[in-house]
mmCIF file of C-alpha atoms in Angstrom:
data_model
loop_
_atom_site.group_PDB
_atom_site.id
_atom_site.type_symbol
_atom_site.label_atom_id
_atom_site.label_comp_id
_atom_site.label_asym_id
_atom_site.label_seq_id
_atom_site.Cartn_x
_atom_site.Cartn_y
_atom_site.Cartn_z
ATOM 1 C CA MET V 1459 0.000 0.000 0.000
ATOM 2 C CA LYS V 1460 2.787 2.375 0.907
ATOM 3 C CA LYS V 1461 4.592 1.673 -2.324
ATOM 4 C CA LYS V 1462 1.434 2.328 -4.257
ATOM 5 C CA LEU V 1463 0.879 5.610 -2.413
ATOM 6 C CA VAL V 1464 4.437 6.763 -3.056
ATOM 7 C CA ALA V 1465 4.104 5.805 -6.673
ATOM 8 C CA GLY V 1466 0.850 7.680 -6.815
ATOM 9 C CA LEU V 1467 2.411 10.731 -5.241
ATOM 10 C CA LEU V 1468 5.328 10.582 -7.633
ATOM 11 C CA THR V 1469 2.990 10.215 -10.535
ATOM 12 C CA GLY V 1470 1.012 13.198 -9.323
ATOM 13 C CA ALA V 1471 4.140 15.269 -8.930
ATOM 14 C CA MET V 1472 5.309 14.273 -12.344
ATOM 15 C CA MET V 1473 1.944 15.147 -13.829
ATOM 16 C CA ALA V 1474 1.935 18.497 -12.070
ATOM 17 C CA ALA V 1475 5.403 19.246 -13.358
ATOM 18 C CA LEU V 1476 4.403 18.195 -16.834
ATOM 19 C CA LEU V 1477 1.324 20.376 -16.787
ATOM 20 C CA THR V 1478 3.315 23.293 -15.385
ATOM 21 C CA GLY V 1479 5.954 22.818 -18.060
ATOM 22 C CA CYS V 1480 3.348 22.735 -20.793
ATOM 23 C CA ALA V 1481 1.680 25.842 -19.457
ATOM 24 C CA GLY V 1482 5.039 27.553 -19.199
ATOM 25 C CA SER V 1483 5.948 26.588 -22.749
ATOM 26 C CA LYS V 1484 2.667 27.897 -24.061
ATOM 27 C CA SER V 1485 3.084 31.146 -22.160
ATOM 28 C CA ASP V 1486 6.664 31.580 -23.356
ATOM 29 C CA LYS V 1487 5.655 30.913 -26.950
ATOM 30 C CA SER V 1488 2.841 33.425 -26.722
ATOM 31 C CA SER V 1489 5.072 36.143 -25.286
ATOM 32 C CA ASP V 1490 8.221 35.497 -27.323
ATOM 33 C CA ALA V 1491 6.871 34.444 -30.745
ATOM 34 C CA LYS V 1492 7.063 36.982 -33.555
ATOM 35 C CA GLU V 1493 4.540 36.869 -36.373
ATOM 36 C CA SER V 1494 6.346 36.580 -39.689
ATOM 37 C CA TYR V 1495 5.183 37.242 -43.232
ATOM 38 C CA THR V 1496 6.212 36.498 -46.790
ATOM 39 C CA ILE V 1497 5.197 38.929 -49.513
ATOM 40 C CA GLY V 1498 5.816 39.179 -53.233
ATOM 41 C CA ILE V 1499 6.546 42.534 -54.858
ATOM 42 C CA GLU V 1500 5.725 42.616 -58.557
ATOM 43 C CA GLN V 1501 7.053 45.730 -60.296
ATOM 44 C CA PHE V 1502 6.025 46.237 -63.907
ATOM 45 C CA ALA V 1503 9.081 48.197 -65.078
ATOM 46 C CA GLU V 1504 12.318 49.595 -63.780
ATOM 47 C CA HIS V 1505 12.323 53.371 -63.543
ATOM 48 C CA GLY V 1506 12.689 55.991 -60.835
ATOM 49 C CA SER V 1507 9.071 56.525 -59.839
ATOM 50 C CA LEU V 1508 8.281 52.814 -59.494
ATOM 51 C CA ASP V 1509 11.564 52.198 -57.678
ATOM 52 C CA ASN V 1510 10.569 54.938 -55.233
ATOM 53 C CA CYS V 1511 7.183 53.298 -54.735
ATOM 54 C CA ARG V 1512 8.895 50.046 -53.795
ATOM 55 C CA GLU V 1513 11.280 51.786 -51.417
ATOM 56 C CA GLY V 1514 8.450 53.744 -49.787
ATOM 57 C CA PHE V 1515 6.292 50.617 -49.503
ATOM 58 C CA LEU V 1516 8.930 48.811 -47.443
ATOM 59 C CA GLN V 1517 9.423 51.928 -45.316
ATOM 60 C CA GLY V 1518 5.686 52.086 -44.655
ATOM 61 C CA LEU V 1519 5.648 48.445 -43.552
ATOM 62 C CA GLU V 1520 8.669 49.006 -41.310
ATOM 63 C CA GLU V 1521 6.996 51.978 -39.641
ATOM 64 C CA GLU V 1522 4.179 49.587 -38.750
ATOM 65 C CA GLY V 1523 6.575 47.042 -37.236
ATOM 66 C CA ILE V 1524 6.983 44.752 -40.254
ATOM 67 C CA LYS V 1525 10.645 44.800 -41.259
ATOM 68 C CA GLU V 1526 12.477 42.898 -43.970
ATOM 69 C CA GLY V 1527 15.038 40.525 -42.475
ATOM 70 C CA ASP V 1528 13.288 40.617 -39.114
ATOM 71 C CA ASN V 1529 9.709 39.400 -39.414
ATOM 72 C CA LEU V 1530 9.333 39.875 -43.173
ATOM 73 C CA LYS V 1531 10.609 37.925 -46.164
ATOM 74 C CA VAL V 1532 10.342 39.738 -49.500
ATOM 75 C CA GLU V 1533 10.497 38.337 -53.016
ATOM 76 C CA THR V 1534 10.902 41.132 -55.591
ATOM 77 C CA LYS V 1535 10.444 40.514 -59.310
ATOM 78 C CA ASN V 1536 10.421 42.938 -62.253
ATOM 79 C CA ALA V 1537 8.395 42.339 -65.423
ATOM 80 C CA ALA V 1538 10.594 44.633 -67.587
ATOM 81 C CA ALA V 1539 7.429 46.199 -69.057
ATOM 82 C CA ASP V 1540 6.296 42.866 -70.521
ATOM 83 C CA MET V 1541 2.755 41.653 -69.855
ATOM 84 C CA GLY V 1542 3.670 38.005 -70.442
ATOM 85 C CA THR V 1543 6.396 38.237 -67.829
ATOM 86 C CA ALA V 1544 4.002 39.999 -65.449
ATOM 87 C CA GLY V 1545 1.601 37.052 -65.749
ATOM 88 C CA GLN V 1546 4.370 34.568 -64.998
ATOM 89 C CA ILE V 1547 5.433 36.549 -61.925
ATOM 90 C CA SER V 1548 1.866 36.715 -60.625
ATOM 91 C CA ASP V 1549 1.398 32.979 -61.089
ATOM 92 C CA SER V 1550 4.699 32.243 -59.326
ATOM 93 C CA PHE V 1551 3.705 34.281 -56.267
ATOM 94 C CA VAL V 1552 0.370 32.475 -56.078
ATOM 95 C CA SER V 1553 2.165 29.133 -56.422
ATOM 96 C CA ASP V 1554 4.526 30.144 -53.601
ATOM 97 C CA LYS V 1555 1.466 30.970 -51.451
ATOM 98 C CA VAL V 1556 2.779 34.336 -50.326
ATOM 99 C CA ASP V 1557 0.787 36.173 -47.667
ATOM 100 C CA LEU V 1558 0.289 39.260 -49.842
ATOM 101 C CA ILE V 1559 1.266 40.609 -53.256
ATOM 102 C CA CYS V 1560 2.334 44.233 -53.673
ATOM 103 C CA ALA V 1561 1.759 45.166 -57.317
ATOM 104 C CA ILE V 1562 3.504 48.294 -58.588
ATOM 105 C CA ALA V 1563 1.854 49.922 -61.648
ATOM 106 C CA THR V 1564 -1.446 49.186 -63.369
ATOM 107 C CA PRO V 1565 -0.475 46.220 -65.594
ATOM 108 C CA SER V 1566 1.076 44.383 -62.634
ATOM 109 C CA ALA V 1567 -1.929 45.165 -60.435
ATOM 110 C CA GLN V 1568 -4.320 43.720 -63.012
ATOM 111 C CA SER V 1569 -2.131 40.659 -63.534
ATOM 112 C CA ALA V 1570 -1.663 40.011 -59.816
ATOM 113 C CA TYR V 1571 -5.352 40.337 -59.016
ATOM 114 C CA ASN V 1572 -6.374 38.028 -61.854
ATOM 115 C CA ALA V 1573 -3.934 35.395 -60.592
ATOM 116 C CA ALA V 1574 -4.669 35.787 -56.865
ATOM 117 C CA MET V 1575 -8.440 36.342 -56.801
ATOM 118 C CA ASP V 1576 -9.281 32.633 -56.460
ATOM 119 C CA ALA V 1577 -6.352 31.832 -54.182
ATOM 120 C CA GLY V 1578 -7.398 34.046 -51.282
ATOM 121 C CA ILE V 1579 -4.191 36.109 -51.510
ATOM 122 C CA PRO V 1580 -4.739 39.864 -51.042
ATOM 123 C CA VAL V 1581 -3.242 42.279 -53.555
ATOM 124 C CA ILE V 1582 -2.165 45.774 -52.516
ATOM 125 C CA TYR V 1583 -1.274 47.985 -55.468
ATOM 126 C CA THR V 1584 0.441 51.319 -55.915
ATOM 127 C CA ALA V 1585 1.068 53.668 -58.856
ATOM 128 C CA VAL V 1586 -2.280 52.769 -60.425
ATOM 129 C CA THR V 1587 -3.582 55.932 -62.046
ATOM 130 C CA ASP V 1588 -7.228 54.933 -62.418
ATOM 131 C CA PRO V 1589 -8.273 51.873 -60.359
ATOM 132 C CA VAL V 1590 -11.832 52.158 -61.670
ATOM 133 C CA ALA V 1591 -10.795 52.055 -65.343
ATOM 134 C CA ALA V 1592 -8.450 49.181 -64.479
ATOM 135 C CA GLU V 1593 -11.459 47.312 -63.018
ATOM 136 C CA LEU V 1594 -9.831 47.071 -59.613
ATOM 137 C CA ALA V 1595 -12.469 49.228 -57.921
ATOM 138 C CA SER V 1596 -15.994 50.477 -58.447
ATOM 139 C CA GLU V 1597 -16.978 54.107 -59.035
ATOM 140 C CA ASP V 1598 -17.365 54.785 -55.300
ATOM 141 C CA GLY V 1599 -13.832 53.512 -54.592
ATOM 142 C CA THR V 1600 -14.814 50.167 -53.083
ATOM 143 C CA PRO V 1601 -12.514 47.282 -54.061
ATOM 144 C CA ALA V 1602 -13.470 44.750 -56.725
ATOM 145 C CA GLY V 1603 -12.403 41.999 -54.314
ATOM 146 C CA GLU V 1604 -9.425 41.408 -52.040
ATOM 147 C CA VAL V 1605 -7.523 44.146 -53.816
ATOM 148 C CA THR V 1606 -6.831 47.774 -52.881
ATOM 149 C CA GLY V 1607 -4.017 50.313 -52.751
ATOM 150 C CA THR V 1608 -3.058 53.792 -53.870
ATOM 151 C CA SER V 1609 -3.562 55.833 -57.011
ATOM 152 C CA ASP V 1610 -0.955 58.107 -58.584
ATOM 153 C CA LYS V 1611 -3.557 60.055 -60.519
ATOM 154 C CA LEU V 1612 -1.928 63.030 -62.191
ATOM 155 C CA PRO V 1613 -2.995 66.582 -61.338
ATOM 156 C CA VAL V 1614 -3.726 67.229 -65.032
ATOM 157 C CA GLU V 1615 -5.246 70.703 -64.698
ATOM 158 C CA GLU V 1616 -2.413 71.913 -62.448
ATOM 159 C CA GLN V 1617 0.074 70.567 -65.015
ATOM 160 C CA LEU V 1618 -1.613 72.384 -67.896
ATOM 161 C CA LYS V 1619 -1.809 75.616 -65.916
ATOM 162 C CA MET V 1620 1.906 75.360 -65.091
ATOM 163 C CA ILE V 1621 2.892 74.637 -68.710
ATOM 164 C CA ARG V 1622 0.893 77.617 -69.949
ATOM 165 C CA GLU V 1623 2.610 79.862 -67.409
ATOM 166 C CA MET V 1624 6.081 78.617 -68.394
ATOM 167 C CA LEU V 1625 5.420 78.585 -72.165
ATOM 168 C CA PRO V 1626 3.052 81.500 -72.886
ATOM 169 C CA GLN V 1627 3.557 81.195 -76.682
ATOM 170 C CA ALA V 1628 3.128 77.421 -76.989
ATOM 171 C CA LYS V 1629 0.228 76.103 -79.044
ATOM 172 C CA THR V 1630 0.573 72.327 -79.184
ATOM 173 C CA ILE V 1631 1.234 69.718 -76.480
ATOM 174 C CA GLY V 1632 2.319 66.185 -77.360
ATOM 175 C CA ILE V 1633 1.721 63.017 -75.350
ATOM 176 C CA MET V 1634 3.103 59.563 -76.106
ATOM 177 C CA TYR V 1635 1.229 56.682 -74.502
ATOM 178 C CA THR V 1636 0.857 52.912 -74.577
ATOM 179 C CA THR V 1637 -2.485 51.989 -76.088
ATOM 180 C CA SER V 1638 -2.870 48.903 -73.896
ATOM 181 C CA GLU V 1639 -2.297 50.703 -70.582
ATOM 182 C CA ALA V 1640 -5.661 51.567 -69.032
ATOM 183 C CA ASN V 1641 -4.065 54.246 -66.850
ATOM 184 C CA SER V 1642 -2.734 56.128 -69.886
ATOM 185 C CA VAL V 1643 -5.960 55.905 -71.876
ATOM 186 C CA SER V 1644 -7.831 57.343 -68.889
ATOM 187 C CA VAL V 1645 -5.473 60.312 -68.504
ATOM 188 C CA ILE V 1646 -5.477 61.055 -72.234
ATOM 189 C CA LYS V 1647 -9.242 61.522 -71.968
ATOM 190 C CA GLU V 1648 -8.764 64.007 -69.133
ATOM 191 C CA TYR V 1649 -6.206 65.967 -71.146
ATOM 192 C CA GLU V 1650 -8.584 66.049 -74.116
ATOM 193 C CA ASP V 1651 -11.276 67.546 -71.892
ATOM 194 C CA LEU V 1652 -9.015 70.251 -70.436
ATOM 195 C CA VAL V 1653 -6.476 71.404 -73.045
ATOM 196 C CA GLY V 1654 -8.909 73.838 -74.670
ATOM 197 C CA LYS V 1655 -9.329 75.675 -71.382
ATOM 198 C CA TYR V 1656 -5.635 76.620 -71.563
ATOM 199 C CA ASP V 1657 -5.597 77.306 -75.311
ATOM 200 C CA PHE V 1658 -3.609 74.228 -76.266
ATOM 201 C CA GLU V 1659 -4.084 71.706 -79.033
ATOM 202 C CA LEU V 1660 -3.327 68.116 -78.015
ATOM 203 C CA VAL V 1661 -1.370 65.755 -80.280
ATOM 204 C CA THR V 1662 -1.136 62.128 -79.142
ATOM 205 C CA LYS V 1663 0.991 59.234 -80.346
ATOM 206 C CA GLY V 1664 0.126 55.682 -79.373
ATOM 207 C CA ILE V 1665 2.707 52.907 -79.077
ATOM 208 C CA THR V 1666 2.521 49.217 -78.209
ATOM 209 C CA THR V 1667 6.076 48.326 -77.133
ATOM 210 C CA THR V 1668 9.375 49.944 -76.166
ATOM 211 C CA ALA V 1669 10.641 49.278 -79.686
ATOM 212 C CA ASP V 1670 8.123 51.847 -81.005
ATOM 213 C CA VAL V 1671 9.411 54.713 -78.865
ATOM 214 C CA SER V 1672 12.231 56.057 -81.027
ATOM 215 C CA LEU V 1673 10.235 56.493 -84.249
ATOM 216 C CA ALA V 1674 7.158 57.673 -82.326
ATOM 217 C CA ALA V 1675 9.242 60.348 -80.596
ATOM 218 C CA ASP V 1676 10.614 61.599 -83.921
ATOM 219 C CA ASP V 1677 7.110 61.865 -85.327
ATOM 220 C CA LEU V 1678 5.634 63.530 -82.251
ATOM 221 C CA LEU V 1679 8.470 66.048 -81.879
ATOM 222 C CA SER V 1680 7.938 67.206 -85.477
ATOM 223 C CA LYS V 1681 4.388 68.308 -84.595
ATOM 224 C CA VAL V 1682 4.487 69.903 -81.124
ATOM 225 C CA ASP V 1683 5.872 72.780 -79.085
ATOM 226 C CA CYS V 1684 6.348 70.644 -75.977
ATOM 227 C CA ILE V 1685 5.723 67.161 -74.595
ATOM 228 C CA THR V 1686 4.082 66.343 -71.304
ATOM 229 C CA ASN V 1687 4.694 62.987 -69.709
ATOM 230 C CA LEU V 1688 2.176 60.606 -68.195
ATOM 231 C CA THR V 1689 2.715 57.854 -65.678
ATOM 232 C CA ASP V 1690 2.844 55.517 -68.682
ATOM 233 C CA ASN V 1691 5.288 52.757 -67.729
ATOM 234 C CA THR V 1692 6.571 51.871 -71.202
ATOM 235 C CA VAL V 1693 7.107 55.535 -72.072
ATOM 236 C CA VAL V 1694 8.755 56.414 -68.758
ATOM 237 C CA ALA V 1695 11.107 53.446 -69.066
ATOM 238 C CA SER V 1696 12.291 54.987 -72.377
ATOM 239 C CA LEU V 1697 12.363 58.586 -71.161
ATOM 240 C CA PRO V 1698 16.134 59.070 -71.685
ATOM 241 C CA THR V 1699 15.653 58.344 -75.400
ATOM 242 C CA ILE V 1700 12.808 60.854 -75.635
ATOM 243 C CA LEU V 1701 14.763 63.502 -73.729
ATOM 244 C CA GLU V 1702 17.798 63.126 -75.979
ATOM 245 C CA LYS V 1703 15.696 63.631 -79.099
ATOM 246 C CA ALA V 1704 13.748 66.535 -77.565
ATOM 247 C CA ASN V 1705 16.924 68.306 -76.425
ATOM 248 C CA ASP V 1706 18.327 68.144 -79.959
ATOM 249 C CA LYS V 1707 15.249 70.032 -81.137
ATOM 250 C CA LYS V 1708 15.128 72.365 -78.096
ATOM 251 C CA ILE V 1709 11.638 71.130 -77.238
ATOM 252 C CA PRO V 1710 10.824 71.046 -73.502
ATOM 253 C CA VAL V 1711 9.523 67.851 -71.921
ATOM 254 C CA PHE V 1712 7.393 68.079 -68.788
ATOM 255 C CA GLY V 1713 7.415 65.163 -66.364
ATOM 256 C CA SER V 1714 4.992 63.720 -63.862
ATOM 257 C CA GLU V 1715 7.202 63.456 -60.770
ATOM 258 C CA ILE V 1716 10.521 64.315 -59.156
ATOM 259 C CA GLU V 1717 12.728 61.587 -60.650
ATOM 260 C CA GLN V 1718 11.828 62.604 -64.191
ATOM 261 C CA VAL V 1719 12.738 66.208 -63.436
ATOM 262 C CA LYS V 1720 16.079 65.117 -62.006
ATOM 263 C CA ILE V 1721 17.070 63.314 -65.213
ATOM 264 C CA GLY V 1722 16.112 66.082 -67.623
ATOM 265 C CA CYS V 1723 12.434 66.995 -67.759
ATOM 266 C CA LEU V 1724 11.936 70.736 -67.411
ATOM 267 C CA ALA V 1725 9.326 70.669 -64.653
ATOM 268 C CA ALA V 1726 6.377 68.793 -63.202
ATOM 269 C CA GLU V 1727 3.326 69.279 -61.078
ATOM 270 C CA GLY V 1728 3.627 65.854 -59.562
ATOM 271 C CA ILE V 1729 3.532 63.667 -56.506
ATOM 272 C CA ASP V 1730 6.162 62.192 -54.212
ATOM 273 C CA TYR V 1731 6.326 58.472 -55.003
ATOM 274 C CA ILE V 1732 8.202 57.651 -51.790
ATOM 275 C CA SER V 1733 5.249 59.083 -49.852
ATOM 276 C CA LEU V 1734 2.821 57.185 -52.082
ATOM 277 C CA GLY V 1735 4.697 53.963 -51.381
ATOM 278 C CA LYS V 1736 4.675 54.593 -47.616
ATOM 279 C CA GLN V 1737 0.937 55.167 -47.713
ATOM 280 C CA THR V 1738 0.581 51.835 -49.523
ATOM 281 C CA GLY V 1739 2.824 50.025 -47.044
ATOM 282 C CA LYS V 1740 0.679 51.171 -44.136
ATOM 283 C CA MET V 1741 -2.416 49.818 -45.883
ATOM 284 C CA ALA V 1742 -0.643 46.497 -46.457
ATOM 285 C CA ALA V 1743 0.324 46.332 -42.779
ATOM 286 C CA GLN V 1744 -3.333 46.519 -41.766
ATOM 287 C CA VAL V 1745 -4.101 43.573 -44.023
ATOM 288 C CA LEU V 1746 -1.126 41.474 -42.904
ATOM 289 C CA LYS V 1747 -1.928 42.034 -39.233
ATOM 290 C CA GLY V 1748 -5.534 41.050 -39.786
ATOM 291 C CA GLU V 1749 -6.869 44.447 -38.760
ATOM 292 C CA LYS V 1750 -8.673 44.888 -42.079
ATOM 293 C CA LYS V 1751 -9.329 42.898 -45.216
ATOM 294 C CA ALA V 1752 -8.219 44.441 -48.484
ATOM 295 C CA SER V 1753 -11.871 44.436 -49.547
ATOM 296 C CA GLU V 1754 -12.667 46.705 -46.585
ATOM 297 C CA LEU V 1755 -10.215 49.449 -47.621
ATOM 298 C CA ASN V 1756 -11.080 51.881 -50.417
ATOM 299 C CA PHE V 1757 -8.164 52.934 -52.612
ATOM 300 C CA GLU V 1758 -6.403 56.151 -51.573
ATOM 301 C CA THR V 1759 -4.709 59.029 -53.399
ATOM 302 C CA ILE V 1760 -2.259 61.813 -52.628
ATOM 303 C CA THR V 1761 -4.325 64.900 -53.273
ATOM 304 C CA THR V 1762 -1.758 67.721 -53.121
ATOM 305 C CA PRO V 1763 0.776 67.943 -55.983
ATOM 306 C CA GLY V 1764 4.113 69.722 -55.716
ATOM 307 C CA PHE V 1765 6.060 71.786 -58.258
ATOM 308 C CA TYR V 1766 9.479 70.445 -59.252
ATOM 309 C CA VAL V 1767 11.813 72.219 -61.676
ATOM 310 C CA ASN V 1768 15.227 71.665 -63.235
ATOM 311 C CA ASN V 1769 16.954 75.016 -63.581
ATOM 312 C CA LYS V 1770 19.759 73.553 -65.692
ATOM 313 C CA VAL V 1771 17.246 72.308 -68.268
ATOM 314 C CA ALA V 1772 15.553 75.709 -68.258
ATOM 315 C CA GLU V 1773 18.923 77.364 -68.876
ATOM 316 C CA ASN V 1774 19.734 74.968 -71.724
ATOM 317 C CA LEU V 1775 16.385 75.694 -73.376
ATOM 318 C CA GLY V 1776 16.550 79.461 -72.775
ATOM 319 C CA ILE V 1777 13.393 79.402 -70.646
ATOM 320 C CA THR V 1778 12.849 81.700 -67.669
ATOM 321 C CA VAL V 1779 11.004 80.034 -64.803
ATOM 322 C CA PRO V 1780 8.302 82.423 -63.509
ATOM 323 C CA THR V 1781 9.093 83.723 -60.030
ATOM 324 C CA ASP V 1782 5.771 82.652 -58.510
ATOM 325 C CA LEU V 1783 6.523 79.068 -59.571
ATOM 326 C CA SER V 1784 10.205 78.989 -58.572
ATOM 327 C CA ASP V 1785 9.472 80.550 -55.185
ATOM 328 C CA ASN V 1786 6.996 77.775 -54.390
ATOM 329 C CA ALA V 1787 8.954 74.814 -55.772
ATOM 330 C CA VAL V 1788 9.122 71.769 -53.537
ATOM 331 C CA GLU V 1789 12.526 71.086 -55.063
ATOM 332 C CA ALA V 1790 14.637 72.787 -57.722
ATOM 333 C CA PHE V 1791 17.644 71.107 -59.358
ATOM 334 C CA ASP V 1792 20.696 72.832 -60.801
ATOM 335 C CA GLU V 1793 22.065 69.817 -62.661
ATOM 336 C CA ILE V 1794 20.861 66.908 -64.748
ATOM 337 C CA THR V 1795 21.531 63.528 -63.173
ATOM 338 C CA GLN V 1796 21.970 60.247 -64.974
ATOM 339 C CA SER V 1797 18.914 58.002 -65.035
ATOM 340 C CA LYS V 1798 19.048 54.856 -62.916
#
């Protein structure tokens, strides 16, 4: 009997210790464990504005406690402005079962959402000019599904007003755009509606691939007094070629954001793509943490543009920047930097 009692006591003690150990392990795991995430970043093309979006996106996540190399693994892939490649990238991220896809630029956003919509993987996009035209959102801004993000919609009227002030004698504005990019088609329509208000005639030139840019630029430059740039990914990726041709003819090119002004556009009423990316990263953090579903977040925009100017370009073209514009510039550059 005594032996049985001792054995029983030992068994009880062992059980108590075991239960205590289990409880302690559970508590330690709860307090010490760090949630980790894997995301895929699909960037449609390599150029300054989209690179800045990517950089800002990671900064936005980090500000919300999600840091690459700590609790975040990032796969970054670039489609090199090719829709076929974009589709392959989207499919690979879905196959890898990433927690979230960040899609940078309209074609990548459309590709990623099409691939991820049935897999339950949320897509957070940035640098999408018109999410409604891209069929990523409805007219009231609500997402088409588990997809949301930020728009880089151009301040078209502010751009036209600025161009008229800088070029009081100009009559024609040229725009090159990719006919298959929904964002560009949407902005062209807005320009068509507004150019008359500022006494301009609009001349457009559609392209389908990067290979079309050189000849299209020659044709467009023979017909216009200046060119204004969209957020068209294929065109922006070939901007150095366009700038070289325009400079030879002393025709000013207006950009859509700071990086384009740095590398040789005369000026822009544009947005800060680092800030846009940060805004996107904070939205993605809400989704990753489970605070919101992508379908519960309407897309967002940066509403206040800034004026950027390159004084060296102005000097080369013999253009005087009006004082009211130069005095209110967010940034002014005195040299032309090499494109990335």
